[in-house]
Coordinates of C-alpha atoms and ligand atoms in Angstrom, one line a residue:
Chain I
M193 CA 116.8 71.5 107.3
L194 CA 118.8 74.5 108.4
K195 CA 122.4 75.2 107.3
V196 CA 124.3 78.1 108.5
K197 CA 127.6 78.5 106.6
N198 CA 130.5 80.7 107.7
I199 CA 128.5 83.7 108.6
D200 CA 130.0 87.0 109.9
V201 CA 127.7 89.6 111.4
F202 CA 128.6 93.2 112.3
Y203 CA 126.9 95.9 114.2
D204 CA 128.7 98.8 112.6
K205 CA 132.2 98.0 113.6
I206 CA 131.4 95.5 116.3
H207 CA 132.2 92.0 114.9
A208 CA 129.4 90.1 116.8
I209 CA 129.5 86.8 114.9
K210 CA 132.7 85.4 113.6
D211 CA 132.7 82.7 110.9
V212 CA 129.9 80.6 112.5
S213 CA 128.7 77.4 110.9
F214 CA 126.2 74.8 112.1
N215 CA 123.3 72.8 110.9
V216 CA 120.0 71.5 112.2
S217 CA 118.5 68.3 110.7
P218 CA 114.7 67.6 110.5
G219 CA 113.2 66.4 113.7
E220 CA 116.1 67.5 115.9
V221 CA 116.3 69.9 118.8
V222 CA 119.5 71.8 118.6
T223 CA 120.5 74.3 121.3
L224 CA 123.0 77.2 121.1
I225 CA 124.3 78.0 124.6
G226 CA 126.5 80.8 125.7
A227 CA 126.9 83.6 128.1
N228 CA 125.4 87.1 127.9
G229 CA 126.6 88.8 124.7
A230 CA 127.9 85.7 123.2
G231 CA 125.9 86.4 120.0
K232 CA 123.0 83.9 120.3
T233 CA 120.3 86.4 119.6
T234 CA 122.3 87.8 116.7
I235 CA 122.5 84.4 115.1
L236 CA 118.7 83.8 115.3
K237 CA 118.0 87.3 113.9
T238 CA 120.4 86.6 111.1
I239 CA 118.6 83.4 110.3
S240 CA 115.3 85.3 110.3
K241 CA 116.8 88.0 108.1
L242 CA 116.2 90.7 110.6
L243 CA 120.0 91.1 110.2
E244 CA 122.1 90.6 107.2
P245 CA 125.4 88.6 107.4
T246 CA 128.4 90.3 105.8
N247 CA 129.8 87.0 104.8
G248 CA 128.3 83.5 104.6
V249 CA 124.9 82.1 103.8
V250 CA 121.9 80.6 105.5
L251 CA 120.0 77.8 103.8
F252 CA 116.6 76.6 104.7
E253 CA 115.7 73.2 103.2
D254 CA 118.6 73.8 100.8
E255 CA 117.3 77.1 99.6
P256 CA 119.6 80.1 100.2
L257 CA 117.7 82.8 102.0
N258 CA 119.7 85.8 100.7
K259 CA 117.3 86.6 97.9
L260 CA 114.2 86.5 100.1
L261 CA 112.5 89.3 102.0
P262 CA 112.3 88.8 105.8
H263 CA 108.5 88.4 105.9
Q264 CA 108.6 85.6 103.4
L265 CA 110.4 83.1 105.7
V266 CA 107.2 82.3 107.6
Y267 CA 105.7 81.1 104.3
L268 CA 108.6 78.6 104.0
G269 CA 107.8 77.2 107.4
M270 CA 110.1 79.1 109.8
A271 CA 108.8 80.7 113.0
H272 CA 110.8 82.8 115.4
V273 CA 109.9 83.4 119.1
P274 CA 112.0 86.5 119.7
E275 CA 114.0 87.4 122.8
G276 CA 111.8 89.2 125.3
R277 CA 108.5 87.7 123.9
R278 CA 107.6 90.8 121.8
V279 CA 103.9 90.2 122.0
F280 CA 101.7 93.0 120.6
S281 CA 100.8 94.4 124.0
R282 CA 98.0 96.6 122.8
M283 CA 96.3 93.8 121.0
T284 CA 94.4 91.0 122.7
V285 CA 95.5 87.4 123.1
K286 CA 93.2 86.4 120.3
E287 CA 94.5 89.1 118.0
N288 CA 98.1 88.1 118.7
L289 CA 97.3 84.6 117.8
E290 CA 95.6 85.9 114.6
M291 CA 98.8 87.6 113.7
G292 CA 100.6 84.3 114.2
A293 CA 98.0 82.9 111.7
F294 CA 98.6 85.8 109.3
I295 CA 99.8 83.6 106.6
R296 CA 97.3 80.8 107.0
K297 CA 94.7 80.3 104.4
D298 CA 93.1 77.0 105.4
K299 CA 90.3 77.8 107.8
A300 CA 89.6 74.2 108.7
G301 CA 93.1 73.2 109.7
L302 CA 93.5 76.5 111.5
K303 CA 90.7 75.6 114.0
A304 CA 92.6 72.4 114.9
D305 CA 95.8 74.3 115.4
Y306 CA 94.1 76.9 117.7
D307 CA 92.8 73.9 119.7
Q308 CA 96.3 72.5 119.9
V309 CA 97.8 75.8 121.1
F310 CA 95.0 76.0 123.8
S311 CA 95.8 72.4 124.9
Y312 CA 99.4 73.4 125.4
F313 CA 98.5 76.6 127.1
P314 CA 94.9 76.5 128.6
R315 CA 95.7 79.8 130.3
L316 CA 95.7 81.6 126.9
K317 CA 92.1 80.4 126.3
E318 CA 91.0 81.8 129.6
R319 CA 92.5 85.2 128.8
I320 CA 91.6 85.2 125.2
N321 CA 90.1 88.8 125.1
Q322 CA 92.6 90.3 127.5
P323 CA 95.1 92.9 126.1
S324 CA 98.3 90.9 126.1
G325 CA 100.3 93.8 127.7
T326 CA 98.4 92.9 130.9
L327 CA 99.5 89.2 130.9
S328 CA 102.2 88.0 133.3
G329 CA 105.7 87.4 131.9
G330 CA 105.1 83.7 131.8
E331 CA 101.8 84.1 130.1
Q332 CA 103.4 86.4 127.5
Q333 CA 106.0 83.7 126.8
M334 CA 103.2 81.2 126.3
L335 CA 101.5 83.6 124.0
A336 CA 104.7 84.2 122.1
I337 CA 105.2 80.4 121.6
G338 CA 101.6 79.9 120.8
R339 CA 101.7 82.7 118.3
A340 CA 104.6 81.1 116.5
M341 CA 103.1 77.6 116.6
I342 CA 99.9 78.8 115.0
S343 CA 101.8 79.4 111.7
K344 CA 102.5 75.6 111.7
P345 CA 106.2 75.9 111.3
K346 CA 108.6 73.2 110.3
L347 CA 111.4 74.9 112.1
L348 CA 110.9 76.8 115.4
L349 CA 113.5 79.3 116.6
L350 CA 113.2 79.9 120.3
D351 CA 115.2 82.7 121.9
E352 CA 115.6 82.2 125.7
P353 CA 112.0 81.1 126.4
S354 CA 112.9 80.6 130.1
M355 CA 114.3 84.2 130.6
G356 CA 112.9 85.8 133.7
L357 CA 110.5 83.0 134.6
A358 CA 110.0 81.3 138.0
P359 CA 111.4 77.7 138.2
L360 CA 108.0 76.1 138.0
L361 CA 107.2 78.0 134.8
V362 CA 110.6 77.2 133.3
K363 CA 109.8 73.6 133.8
E364 CA 106.4 74.1 132.2
I365 CA 107.9 75.8 129.2
F366 CA 110.5 73.1 128.7
N367 CA 107.8 70.5 128.9
I368 CA 106.0 72.2 126.0
V369 CA 109.3 72.3 124.1
E370 CA 109.4 68.6 124.6
T371 CA 105.8 68.2 123.4
I372 CA 106.4 70.3 120.3
K373 CA 109.5 68.2 119.5
K374 CA 107.5 64.9 119.9
Q375 CA 104.9 66.2 117.5
G376 CA 107.7 66.5 114.9
T377 CA 108.6 70.2 114.8
T378 CA 112.3 70.9 114.4
I379 CA 113.6 73.3 117.1
L380 CA 116.6 75.6 117.4
L381 CA 116.7 76.7 121.0
V382 CA 118.9 79.5 122.3
E383 CA 119.4 79.4 126.1
Q384 CA 121.5 80.7 128.9
N385 CA 119.8 78.1 131.1
A386 CA 122.3 75.5 129.7
N387 CA 121.3 72.7 132.1
Q388 CA 117.6 72.7 131.0
A389 CA 118.5 73.3 127.3
L390 CA 121.0 70.4 127.2
Q391 CA 118.4 68.1 128.8
V392 CA 115.8 68.6 126.0
A393 CA 118.2 69.0 123.1
D394 CA 119.7 66.3 120.9
R395 CA 122.8 68.3 120.0
A396 CA 124.3 71.5 121.2
Y397 CA 126.8 74.3 120.1
V398 CA 128.6 76.3 122.6
L399 CA 129.1 80.0 121.6
E400 CA 131.7 82.3 123.1
T401 CA 132.1 85.9 122.0
G402 CA 130.8 85.3 118.6
R403 CA 132.5 82.0 117.9
I404 CA 131.5 78.4 118.2
I405 CA 134.0 76.8 120.6
N406 CA 132.5 73.5 121.3
S407 CA 129.7 71.2 119.9
G408 CA 128.4 67.8 120.1
D409 CA 125.8 65.5 121.6
A410 CA 123.8 67.3 124.2
K411 CA 124.0 64.5 126.8
V412 CA 127.8 64.3 126.3
L413 CA 128.2 68.1 126.7
L414 CA 126.1 67.9 129.9
E415 CA 128.9 65.8 131.4
D416 CA 131.7 67.8 129.8
D417 CA 134.0 69.4 132.4
S418 CA 134.7 72.7 130.6
V419 CA 131.0 73.1 129.9
K420 CA 130.1 72.2 133.5
R421 CA 132.5 74.8 134.8
A422 CA 131.5 77.6 132.4
Y423 CA 127.7 77.1 132.1
L424 CA 126.4 74.6 134.6
G425 CA 127.8 76.2 137.8
G426 CA 130.6 73.7 138.4
Chain B
M25 CA 70.7 128.8 124.6
V26 CA 69.5 127.9 121.0
L27 CA 72.4 130.0 119.7
F28 CA 74.8 128.2 121.9
L29 CA 73.6 124.8 120.7
Q30 CA 73.9 126.0 117.2
Q31 CA 77.5 127.0 117.8
M32 CA 78.1 123.7 119.4
I33 CA 77.0 121.9 116.2
N34 CA 79.2 124.2 114.1
G35 CA 82.0 123.4 116.5
L36 CA 81.4 119.7 116.0
S37 CA 81.4 120.1 112.3
V38 CA 84.6 122.1 112.1
G39 CA 86.0 119.7 114.7
S40 CA 85.1 116.7 112.6
I41 CA 87.2 118.1 109.7
Y42 CA 90.2 118.6 112.1
A43 CA 89.6 115.0 113.3
L44 CA 89.7 113.6 109.8
I45 CA 93.0 115.3 109.1
A46 CA 94.4 114.5 112.6
L47 CA 93.7 110.8 111.8
G48 CA 96.3 110.9 109.0
Y49 CA 98.9 112.5 111.3
T50 CA 98.3 110.0 114.0
M51 CA 98.2 106.9 111.9
V52 CA 101.4 107.8 110.1
Y53 CA 103.1 108.7 113.3
G54 CA 101.9 105.5 114.8
I55 CA 103.4 103.4 112.0
I56 CA 106.7 105.2 111.2
R57 CA 107.0 107.8 114.0
L58 CA 107.0 110.6 111.5
I59 CA 105.2 113.9 111.9
N60 CA 104.2 114.1 108.2
F61 CA 104.2 117.8 107.7
A62 CA 103.1 117.3 104.1
H63 CA 99.8 116.0 105.3
G64 CA 98.1 119.4 105.2
E65 CA 99.1 119.6 101.5
I66 CA 97.5 116.3 100.7
M67 CA 94.4 117.9 102.1
M68 CA 94.9 120.8 99.8
V69 CA 95.5 118.5 96.8
G70 CA 92.2 116.7 97.6
A71 CA 90.4 120.0 97.7
Y72 CA 91.8 121.0 94.3
I73 CA 90.9 117.6 92.7
A74 CA 87.3 118.1 93.9
F75 CA 87.4 121.7 92.6
I76 CA 88.6 120.5 89.1
L77 CA 86.0 117.8 88.9
A78 CA 83.2 120.1 90.1
V79 CA 84.1 122.7 87.5
N80 CA 84.6 120.4 84.6
T81 CA 82.2 117.6 85.1
S82 CA 78.7 117.1 86.2
L83 CA 79.5 114.2 88.5
P84 CA 77.5 113.9 91.7
F85 CA 79.1 115.1 94.9
I86 CA 79.7 111.7 96.4
L87 CA 81.5 110.5 93.3
I88 CA 83.7 113.6 93.2
L89 CA 84.5 113.1 96.8
L90 CA 85.4 109.4 96.3
I91 CA 87.6 110.2 93.2
S92 CA 89.4 112.9 95.2
M93 CA 90.0 110.5 98.1
V94 CA 91.3 107.8 95.8
L95 CA 93.6 110.0 93.8
S96 CA 94.9 111.7 97.0
A97 CA 95.6 108.3 98.5
V98 CA 97.7 107.5 95.4
I99 CA 99.6 110.7 95.8
G100 CA 100.1 110.1 99.5
V101 CA 101.5 106.6 98.8
L102 CA 103.8 108.1 96.1
V103 CA 105.1 110.7 98.5
E104 CA 105.9 108.0 101.0
R105 CA 107.6 105.8 98.4
V106 CA 109.7 108.6 96.8
A107 CA 110.5 110.8 99.8
Y108 CA 110.3 108.8 103.0
K109 CA 111.0 105.2 102.2
P110 CA 114.6 105.7 101.1
L111 CA 115.1 107.3 104.6
R112 CA 113.7 104.5 106.6
K113 CA 117.0 104.0 108.4
A114 CA 118.0 107.6 108.5
P115 CA 117.8 109.7 111.7
R116 CA 114.2 111.0 112.3
I117 CA 115.2 114.6 111.9
S118 CA 116.2 114.0 108.3
V119 CA 112.8 112.5 107.5
L120 CA 111.1 115.4 109.3
I121 CA 112.9 117.9 107.2
T122 CA 112.1 115.9 104.1
A123 CA 108.4 116.1 105.1
I124 CA 108.7 119.9 105.3
G125 CA 110.3 119.9 101.9
V126 CA 107.5 117.8 100.4
S127 CA 105.1 120.2 102.0
F128 CA 106.7 123.3 100.3
F129 CA 107.0 121.3 97.0
L130 CA 103.3 120.5 96.9
Q131 CA 102.3 124.1 97.8
N132 CA 104.5 125.6 95.1
L133 CA 103.3 123.0 92.6
A134 CA 99.8 124.2 93.3
L135 CA 100.9 127.8 93.0
V136 CA 102.4 127.1 89.6
I137 CA 99.3 125.2 88.3
F138 CA 96.5 127.2 89.9
K139 CA 98.1 130.6 90.7
A140 CA 97.9 132.2 94.1
D141 CA 94.4 133.7 93.9
P142 CA 91.7 131.6 95.6
K143 CA 89.3 129.7 93.5
I144 CA 85.7 129.6 94.4
M145 CA 84.6 126.1 95.2
P146 CA 81.3 125.3 93.4
E147 CA 78.4 124.6 95.7
L148 CA 78.8 120.8 95.8
I149 CA 76.4 120.6 98.7
E150 CA 73.2 122.5 98.1
K151 CA 73.1 125.2 100.8
K152 CA 69.9 125.5 102.8
P153 CA 69.0 125.4 106.5
I154 CA 67.7 122.3 108.1
A155 CA 65.5 122.6 111.2
I156 CA 66.4 120.3 114.0
G157 CA 63.9 121.1 116.6
P158 CA 64.3 124.8 117.3
L159 CA 67.8 124.8 115.7
Q160 CA 68.6 126.0 112.2
V161 CA 71.6 124.1 110.9
G162 CA 73.1 124.3 107.4
T163 CA 73.2 121.4 105.1
V164 CA 77.0 121.7 104.7
T165 CA 77.4 121.5 108.5
V166 CA 75.2 118.4 108.8
T167 CA 76.8 116.7 105.7
T168 CA 80.3 117.4 107.0
L169 CA 79.5 115.9 110.4
A170 CA 77.7 112.9 109.0
L171 CA 80.3 112.0 106.4
S172 CA 83.1 112.4 108.9
I173 CA 81.4 110.1 111.4
V174 CA 80.6 107.5 108.8
F175 CA 84.3 107.4 107.7
M176 CA 85.5 107.4 111.3
I177 CA 83.3 104.4 112.1
A178 CA 84.5 102.7 108.9
L179 CA 88.1 103.3 110.0
D180 CA 87.5 101.9 113.4
L181 CA 85.9 98.8 112.0
F182 CA 88.7 98.4 109.5
V183 CA 91.4 98.6 112.2
K184 CA 89.7 96.4 114.7
R185 CA 88.0 93.8 112.5
T186 CA 90.0 93.2 109.3
K187 CA 93.2 91.4 108.8
P188 CA 95.1 94.3 107.1
G189 CA 93.8 96.6 109.8
K190 CA 95.1 94.4 112.5
A191 CA 98.4 94.0 110.7
M192 CA 98.6 97.8 110.7
R193 CA 98.3 97.9 114.5
A194 CA 100.9 95.1 114.7
V195 CA 103.4 97.0 112.6
S196 CA 102.8 100.2 114.5
E197 CA 103.6 98.3 117.8
D198 CA 106.6 96.3 116.8
K199 CA 107.9 96.1 113.2
D200 CA 110.3 93.3 113.7
A201 CA 107.7 91.1 115.5
A202 CA 105.3 91.9 112.7
V203 CA 107.8 90.8 110.1
L204 CA 108.2 87.5 112.0
M205 CA 104.4 87.0 111.5
G206 CA 104.8 87.2 107.8
I207 CA 103.4 90.8 107.5
H208 CA 104.8 92.8 104.6
V209 CA 105.8 95.9 106.5
N210 CA 106.3 98.2 103.5
K211 CA 103.0 97.3 102.1
T212 CA 101.4 98.0 105.4
I213 CA 103.0 101.4 105.6
S214 CA 101.8 102.2 102.1
L215 CA 98.3 101.2 103.2
T216 CA 98.5 103.5 106.2
F217 CA 99.5 106.4 104.0
A218 CA 96.7 105.6 101.5
I219 CA 94.1 105.6 104.2
G220 CA 95.5 108.7 106.0
S221 CA 95.7 110.6 102.7
A222 CA 92.1 109.6 101.7
L223 CA 90.8 110.9 105.0
G224 CA 92.9 114.0 104.7
A225 CA 91.4 114.6 101.2
L226 CA 87.9 114.1 102.6
G227 CA 88.8 116.8 105.2
G228 CA 90.2 119.0 102.5
V229 CA 87.1 118.8 100.3
L230 CA 84.8 119.4 103.2
Y231 CA 87.0 122.3 104.3
G232 CA 86.9 123.8 100.8
I233 CA 83.1 123.5 100.7
T234 CA 82.7 125.0 104.2
Y235 CA 84.8 128.0 103.5
T236 CA 83.9 128.1 99.8
Q237 CA 87.5 128.6 98.6
V238 CA 90.4 126.6 97.4
F239 CA 94.0 128.0 97.4
P240 CA 97.5 126.7 97.5
T241 CA 98.0 127.3 101.3
L242 CA 94.6 125.9 102.2
G243 CA 96.2 123.0 104.1
V244 CA 98.5 125.0 106.3
L245 CA 96.3 126.3 109.1
P246 CA 93.9 123.4 109.4
G247 CA 96.9 121.0 109.0
L248 CA 98.6 122.7 111.9
K249 CA 95.4 122.6 114.0
A250 CA 94.8 119.0 113.1
F251 CA 98.4 118.2 114.1
I252 CA 97.7 119.9 117.4
A253 CA 94.5 117.9 117.7
A254 CA 96.5 114.7 117.2
V255 CA 99.1 115.7 119.9
L256 CA 96.4 116.9 122.2
G257 CA 94.5 113.6 122.0
G258 CA 97.7 111.5 122.2
I259 CA 99.7 111.1 119.0
G260 CA 99.6 107.6 117.6
L261 CA 96.2 106.9 119.0
I262 CA 93.2 106.9 116.6
P263 CA 90.6 107.7 119.3
G264 CA 92.9 110.5 120.5
A265 CA 92.9 112.1 117.0
V266 CA 89.1 112.1 116.9
L267 CA 88.8 113.5 120.4
G268 CA 91.5 116.1 119.9
G269 CA 89.8 117.2 116.6
F270 CA 86.4 117.7 118.2
V271 CA 87.9 119.5 121.2
I272 CA 89.8 121.9 119.1
G273 CA 86.9 122.5 116.7
M274 CA 84.6 123.3 119.7
I275 CA 87.0 125.6 121.5
E276 CA 87.8 127.4 118.3
T277 CA 84.1 127.9 117.4
I278 CA 83.0 128.9 120.9
T279 CA 85.9 131.4 121.4
K280 CA 85.2 132.9 118.0
A281 CA 81.5 133.3 118.9
Y282 CA 81.8 134.5 122.4
L283 CA 85.3 136.0 123.0
S284 CA 87.1 137.1 119.9
S285 CA 87.9 135.8 116.5
Q286 CA 91.4 137.2 116.7
W287 CA 92.2 135.3 119.8
S288 CA 90.8 132.0 118.9
D289 CA 94.0 130.6 117.4
A290 CA 96.1 131.9 120.2
I291 CA 93.7 130.1 122.7
V292 CA 93.9 126.9 120.7
F293 CA 97.7 127.0 120.7
G294 CA 97.8 128.0 124.3
L295 CA 95.6 125.1 125.2
L296 CA 98.1 122.7 123.5
I297 CA 100.9 124.1 125.6
I298 CA 99.0 123.7 128.8
V299 CA 97.9 120.1 128.0
L300 CA 101.5 119.2 127.1
I301 CA 102.8 120.6 130.3
V302 CA 100.3 118.7 132.4
K303 CA 100.2 115.5 130.3
P304 CA 103.0 115.3 127.7
T305 CA 101.5 112.2 126.2
G306 CA 98.1 113.9 125.4
I307 CA 94.7 113.3 126.8
L308 CA 94.4 109.6 126.0
G309 CA 98.1 108.9 125.9
K310 CA 99.5 106.4 128.5
N311 CA 102.8 107.4 130.1
E312 CA 104.6 104.4 128.6
K313 CA 108.2 104.6 127.9
E314 CA 109.0 104.9 124.2
K315 CA 110.5 101.8 122.7
V316 CA 113.7 102.3 120.8
Ligands
ATP153 N1 121.8 96.5 118.1 C1 123.1 96.3 118.5 N2 124.0 97.3 118.2 C2 125.3 97.1 118.6 N3 125.8 96.0 119.2 C3 124.9 95.0 119.5 C4 123.5 95.1 119.1 N4 122.9 94.0 119.5 C5 123.8 93.2 120.0 N5 125.0 93.8 120.0 C6 126.3 93.3 120.5 O1 126.5 92.0 119.9 C7 127.0 91.1 120.8 C8 126.1 89.8 120.8 O2 124.8 90.2 121.3 P1 123.6 89.2 121.3 O3 122.4 90.0 121.7 O4 123.5 88.4 120.1 O5 124.0 88.3 122.6 P2 123.2 87.1 123.3 O6 124.1 85.9 123.2 O7 121.9 86.9 122.7 O8 123.2 87.6 124.8 P3 122.0 87.4 125.9 O9 122.1 86.1 126.4 O10 122.3 88.5 126.9 O11 120.7 87.6 125.2 C9 127.0 91.7 122.1 O12 128.4 92.1 122.3 C10 126.2 93.0 122.0 O13 126.7 94.0 122.8
MG154 MG1 120.0 87.2 123.5

């Protein structure tokens, strides 16, 4: 479904991503784990074309993305929940979801998808007319995920959905990730919370200062000594 | 008392023109964080288009107005495409200086085409007093106020209720997040320039009719005052521009009537300085940190 081939990404002279390749197959949950500044967000932004790679190519369903404009990716079936939620804070919850549905033309199907988002996150329905800037951090994360899901993506990119949330909410968010997976959406999950991420994921890549240094079955990596030491607190 | 009320209505009418122009400043600032110094010139262009149509055709006023708004919208979009879009990633100061350049360019273009001497704007709105209770108010004043309010309501509905209007708000809040929603940011920016320029042209035509003249530097002073209005209300905020416009129009008219016409501009500019010292984000502005 998604193939990232030998990409290099620079911020001016900073070589943030060095020859990174990986792939995600349909129906999989793949996680990219790594410490602060490893380059996880940079990779997701490159996939979404918010950044351009200097070398290498990203393919979505075997179509190279270099010729496309960034806003066209949603139409292909890609949705990106950015780091830090990035909800439109001056707009209401409803309006944020409407922006998520910006590309949707099928009114009938849309209704069902709103209902589904509200079944994941009943809290959003209660706060439907509230400006989203006044939501709590956890609620904003729910909104950011709901806003992405309303576009009915085939591939969901999630950038640290658990960041800054209380343990109970982290659990709730990961349960939703589980549910989204069961319903057949492919997920690329970026996390610092390696433990939780490896538990929901099928496969994982470990990123360190812009390079992939390890990869494999998520359950195997969960038991891997070097991974344990570096990312799971012993 | 009657005289005072009459002055108030004049103030509202002048203020509504400032408000229309301030909307263009504020919308463009909201979406690309640019003080579009060429906006006053779009206003002037709008006034000249109406002048040409009024002199050479017998079209009804409302049609002349609409044609002027549409053509000015096209010119506004062209200016953005040609002068600002290539600088999307450049430092803000470069774009600002470009805007000043565009402003001079349009002024001088008008100077070449129409010469410096003011042209008399034909009487597009038949001038006669209307009695509102004990008040005698001119048709131009009433029409100006009515048209401005109609278009402000239309803008409000557009921005709050329609999909492109909401996309515009999304882009002005967070471009990257808007892109991720599938919103075509450049198109949305063009749309913003189109709407801002159309409202500016409306302001220009009404200004030309109110003061019965059209000249190449017509946009300079009202443009500056409208910019002050936008800042006063809280730049980037649509209700702020409307409020700021009316406040400035009122203050200007009242000081002209009761204090001194020489001092009115100084008072308006002084007011801006005071408000910015007390509340740098403007009357309606929230003290939120600016996002990078
Ligand atoms: N806009 C930028 N300009 C310059 N350097 C940047 C920029 N964004 C990121 N970097 C650098 O690129 C590297 C990778 O950053 P990135 O944000 O991708 O890391 P990350 O893995 O997402 O980290 P975190 O877990 O803290 O979110 C870091 O060294 C960072 O300092
Ligand atoms: Mg990150």
